[in-house]
XYZ file of N, CA and C in Angstrom:
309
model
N 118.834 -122.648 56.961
C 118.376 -123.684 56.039
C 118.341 -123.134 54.624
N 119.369 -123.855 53.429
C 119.200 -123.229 52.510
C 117.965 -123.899 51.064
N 118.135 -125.609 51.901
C 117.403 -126.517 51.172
C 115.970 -126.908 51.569
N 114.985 -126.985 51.101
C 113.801 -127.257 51.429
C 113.398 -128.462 50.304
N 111.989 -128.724 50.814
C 111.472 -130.046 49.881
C 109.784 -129.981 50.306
N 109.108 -130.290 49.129
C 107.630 -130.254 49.230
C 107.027 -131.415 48.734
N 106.061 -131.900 49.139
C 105.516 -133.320 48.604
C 103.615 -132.808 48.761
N 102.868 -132.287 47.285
C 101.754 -132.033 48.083
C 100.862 -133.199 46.436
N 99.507 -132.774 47.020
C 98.654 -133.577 46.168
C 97.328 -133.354 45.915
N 96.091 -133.408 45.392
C 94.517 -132.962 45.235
C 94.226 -132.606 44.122
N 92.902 -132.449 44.341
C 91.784 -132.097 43.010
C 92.696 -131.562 41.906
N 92.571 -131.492 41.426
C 92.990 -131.127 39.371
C 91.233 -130.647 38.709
N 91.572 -129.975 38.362
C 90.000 -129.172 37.888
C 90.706 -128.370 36.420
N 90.142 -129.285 35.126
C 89.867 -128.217 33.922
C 88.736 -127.933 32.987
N 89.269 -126.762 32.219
C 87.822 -126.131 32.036
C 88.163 -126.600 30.143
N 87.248 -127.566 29.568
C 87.551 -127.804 28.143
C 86.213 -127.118 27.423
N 86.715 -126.246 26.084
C 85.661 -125.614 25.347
C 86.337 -126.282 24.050
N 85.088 -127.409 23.481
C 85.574 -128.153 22.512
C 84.903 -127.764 21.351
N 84.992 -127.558 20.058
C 84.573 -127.578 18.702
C 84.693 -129.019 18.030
N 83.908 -129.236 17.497
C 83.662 -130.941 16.814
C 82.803 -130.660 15.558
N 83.807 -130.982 14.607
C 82.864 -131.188 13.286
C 83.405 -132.296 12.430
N 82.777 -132.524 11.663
C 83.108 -133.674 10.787
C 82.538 -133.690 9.069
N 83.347 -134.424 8.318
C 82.237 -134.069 6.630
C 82.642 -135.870 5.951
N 81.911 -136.326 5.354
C 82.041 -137.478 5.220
C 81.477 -137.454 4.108
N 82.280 -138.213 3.390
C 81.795 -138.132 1.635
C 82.433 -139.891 1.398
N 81.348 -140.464 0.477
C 81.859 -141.736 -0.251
C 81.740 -141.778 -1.445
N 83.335 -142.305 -2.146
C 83.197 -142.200 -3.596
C 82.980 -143.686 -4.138
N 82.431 -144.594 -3.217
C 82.011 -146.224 -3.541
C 80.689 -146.350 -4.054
N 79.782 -145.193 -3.265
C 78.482 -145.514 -3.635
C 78.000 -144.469 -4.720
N 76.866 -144.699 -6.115
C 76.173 -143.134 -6.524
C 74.897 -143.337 -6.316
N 74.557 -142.253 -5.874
C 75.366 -140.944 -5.510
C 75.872 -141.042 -4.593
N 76.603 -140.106 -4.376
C 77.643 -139.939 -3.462
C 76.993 -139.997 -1.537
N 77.662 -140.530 -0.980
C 76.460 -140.411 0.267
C 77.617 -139.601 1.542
N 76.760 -138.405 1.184
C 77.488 -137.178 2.296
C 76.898 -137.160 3.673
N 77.796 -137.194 4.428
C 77.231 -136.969 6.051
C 77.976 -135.819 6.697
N 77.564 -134.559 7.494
C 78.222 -133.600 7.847
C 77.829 -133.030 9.108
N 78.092 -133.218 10.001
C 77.986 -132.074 11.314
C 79.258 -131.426 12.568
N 78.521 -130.688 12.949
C 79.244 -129.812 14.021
C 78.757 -129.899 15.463
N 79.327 -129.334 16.341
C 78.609 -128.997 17.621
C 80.135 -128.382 18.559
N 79.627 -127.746 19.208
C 80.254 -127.001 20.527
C 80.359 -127.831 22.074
N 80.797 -127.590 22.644
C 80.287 -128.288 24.123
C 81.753 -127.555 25.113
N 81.138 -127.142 26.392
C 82.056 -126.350 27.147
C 81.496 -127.353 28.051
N 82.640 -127.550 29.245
C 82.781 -128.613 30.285
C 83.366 -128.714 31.223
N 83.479 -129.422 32.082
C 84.664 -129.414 33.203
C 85.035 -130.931 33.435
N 86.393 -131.302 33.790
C 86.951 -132.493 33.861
C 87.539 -132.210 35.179
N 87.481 -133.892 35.648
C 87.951 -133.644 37.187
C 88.987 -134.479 37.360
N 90.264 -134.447 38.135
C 90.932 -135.621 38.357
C 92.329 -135.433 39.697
N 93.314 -135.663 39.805
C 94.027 -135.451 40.693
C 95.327 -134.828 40.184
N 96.221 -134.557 41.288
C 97.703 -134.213 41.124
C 98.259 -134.719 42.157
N 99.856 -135.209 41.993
C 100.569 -135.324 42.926
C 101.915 -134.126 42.597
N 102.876 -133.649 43.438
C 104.563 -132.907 43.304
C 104.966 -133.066 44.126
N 106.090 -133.433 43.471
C 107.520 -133.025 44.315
C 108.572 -131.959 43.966
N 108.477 -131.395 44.501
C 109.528 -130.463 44.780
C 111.005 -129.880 45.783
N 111.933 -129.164 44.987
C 112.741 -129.020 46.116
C 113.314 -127.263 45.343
N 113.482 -126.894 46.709
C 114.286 -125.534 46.149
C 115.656 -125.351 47.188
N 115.900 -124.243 46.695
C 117.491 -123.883 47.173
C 117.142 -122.433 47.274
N 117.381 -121.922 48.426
C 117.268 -120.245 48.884
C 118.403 -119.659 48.352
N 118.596 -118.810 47.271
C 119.521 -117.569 47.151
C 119.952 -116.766 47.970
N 119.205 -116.261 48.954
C 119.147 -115.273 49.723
C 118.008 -114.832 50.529
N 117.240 -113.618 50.970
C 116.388 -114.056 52.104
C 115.273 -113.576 51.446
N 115.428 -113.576 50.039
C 113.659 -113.144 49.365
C 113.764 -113.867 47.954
N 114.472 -114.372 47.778
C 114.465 -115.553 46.588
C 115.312 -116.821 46.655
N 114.353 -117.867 46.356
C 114.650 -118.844 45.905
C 114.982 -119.912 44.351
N 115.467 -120.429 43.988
C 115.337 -121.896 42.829
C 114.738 -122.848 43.344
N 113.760 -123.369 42.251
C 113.022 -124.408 42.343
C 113.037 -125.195 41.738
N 113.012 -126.451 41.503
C 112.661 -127.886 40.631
C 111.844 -128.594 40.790
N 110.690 -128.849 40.078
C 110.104 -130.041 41.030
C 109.498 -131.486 39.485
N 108.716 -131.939 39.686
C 107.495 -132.795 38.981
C 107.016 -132.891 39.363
N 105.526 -132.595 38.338
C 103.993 -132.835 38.219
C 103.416 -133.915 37.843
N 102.626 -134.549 38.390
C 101.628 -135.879 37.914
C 100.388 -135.310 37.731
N 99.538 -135.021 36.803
C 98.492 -135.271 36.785
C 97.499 -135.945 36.160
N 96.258 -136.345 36.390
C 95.318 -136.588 36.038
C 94.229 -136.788 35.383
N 93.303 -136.515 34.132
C 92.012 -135.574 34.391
C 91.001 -136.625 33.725
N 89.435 -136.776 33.615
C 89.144 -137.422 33.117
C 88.547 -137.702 31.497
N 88.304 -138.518 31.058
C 88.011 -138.128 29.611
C 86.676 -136.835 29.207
N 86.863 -136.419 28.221
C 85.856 -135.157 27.751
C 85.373 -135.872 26.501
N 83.728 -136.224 26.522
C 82.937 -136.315 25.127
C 81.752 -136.108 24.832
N 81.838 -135.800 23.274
C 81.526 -134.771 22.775
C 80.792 -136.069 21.492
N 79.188 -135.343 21.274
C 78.472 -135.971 19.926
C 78.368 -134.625 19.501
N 77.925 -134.815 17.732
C 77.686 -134.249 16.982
C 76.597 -134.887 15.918
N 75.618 -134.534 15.267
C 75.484 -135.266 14.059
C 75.300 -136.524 13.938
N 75.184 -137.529 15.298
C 75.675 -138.914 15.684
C 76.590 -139.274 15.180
N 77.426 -138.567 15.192
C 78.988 -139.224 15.627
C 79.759 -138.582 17.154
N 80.632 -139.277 17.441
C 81.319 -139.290 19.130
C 82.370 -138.914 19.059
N 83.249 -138.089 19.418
C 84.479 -137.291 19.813
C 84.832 -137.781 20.958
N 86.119 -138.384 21.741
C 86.156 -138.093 22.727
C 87.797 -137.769 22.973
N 87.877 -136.960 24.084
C 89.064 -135.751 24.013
C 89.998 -136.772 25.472
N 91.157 -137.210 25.077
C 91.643 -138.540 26.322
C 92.820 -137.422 26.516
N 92.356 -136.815 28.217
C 93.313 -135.614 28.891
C 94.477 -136.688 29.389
N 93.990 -138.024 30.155
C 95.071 -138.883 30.369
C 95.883 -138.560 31.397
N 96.755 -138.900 31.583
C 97.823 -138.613 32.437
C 99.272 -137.779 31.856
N 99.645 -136.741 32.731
C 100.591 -135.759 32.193
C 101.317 -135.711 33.355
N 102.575 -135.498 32.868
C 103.710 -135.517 33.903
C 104.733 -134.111 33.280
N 104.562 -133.024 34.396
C 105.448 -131.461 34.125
C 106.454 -131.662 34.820
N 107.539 -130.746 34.084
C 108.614 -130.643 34.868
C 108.679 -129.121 35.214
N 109.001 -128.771 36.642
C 109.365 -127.209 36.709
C 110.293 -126.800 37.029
N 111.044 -125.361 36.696
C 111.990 -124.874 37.153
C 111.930 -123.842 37.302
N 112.335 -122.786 38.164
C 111.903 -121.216 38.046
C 112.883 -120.599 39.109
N 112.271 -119.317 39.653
C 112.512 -118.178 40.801
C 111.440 -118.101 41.768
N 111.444 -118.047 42.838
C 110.882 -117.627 43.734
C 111.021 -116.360 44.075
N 109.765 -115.753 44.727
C 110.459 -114.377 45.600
C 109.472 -114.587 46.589
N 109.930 -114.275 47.614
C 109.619 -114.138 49.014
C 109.275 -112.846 48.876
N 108.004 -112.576 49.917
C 107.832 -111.320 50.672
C 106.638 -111.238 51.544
């Protein structure tokens, strides 16, 4: 068998370390009316994956591969200062290609 094929799927797990700041200045009103903040926030987002894949054996310890990625994840947000950030991971679709090695 030189051709194979994979169809797998599950959890998607990432790790987001976000920075959020903002500076807000108006030149309508005097004085001027400044608003400014920051904040940090480290997190985890959860969501799924699906692939397909197929490879082609070279020989008996390497293979070529191709496949596509679907994934998942869910939104990440973030206040500061009262204002709202929010980080849209969305849906992403990879393409792969590579080497295998067997052993």
């Amino acid at each position: 068998k030189k051709f194979s094929a994979q169809v797998s799927g599950g959890l998607a797990v990432g790790l987001v370390d976000s920075r959020f700041s903002f500076n807000e200045q108006s030149a309508m009103t005097t004085p001027a009316i400044v608003a400014a903040g920051s904040g940090r926030k480290t997190g985890f987002v959860a969501g799924g994956f699906a692939e397909v894949g197929f490879a082609y054996r070279l020989c008996s310890r390497s293979s070529i591969f191709t496949g596509v990625d679907f994934e998942s994840l869910s939104d990440f947000r973030q206040s500061a200062g009262g204002r709202n950030a929010q980080l849209d991971l969305g849906k992403t679709i990879l393409y792969e290609l590579g080497v295998q090695f067997h052993f």
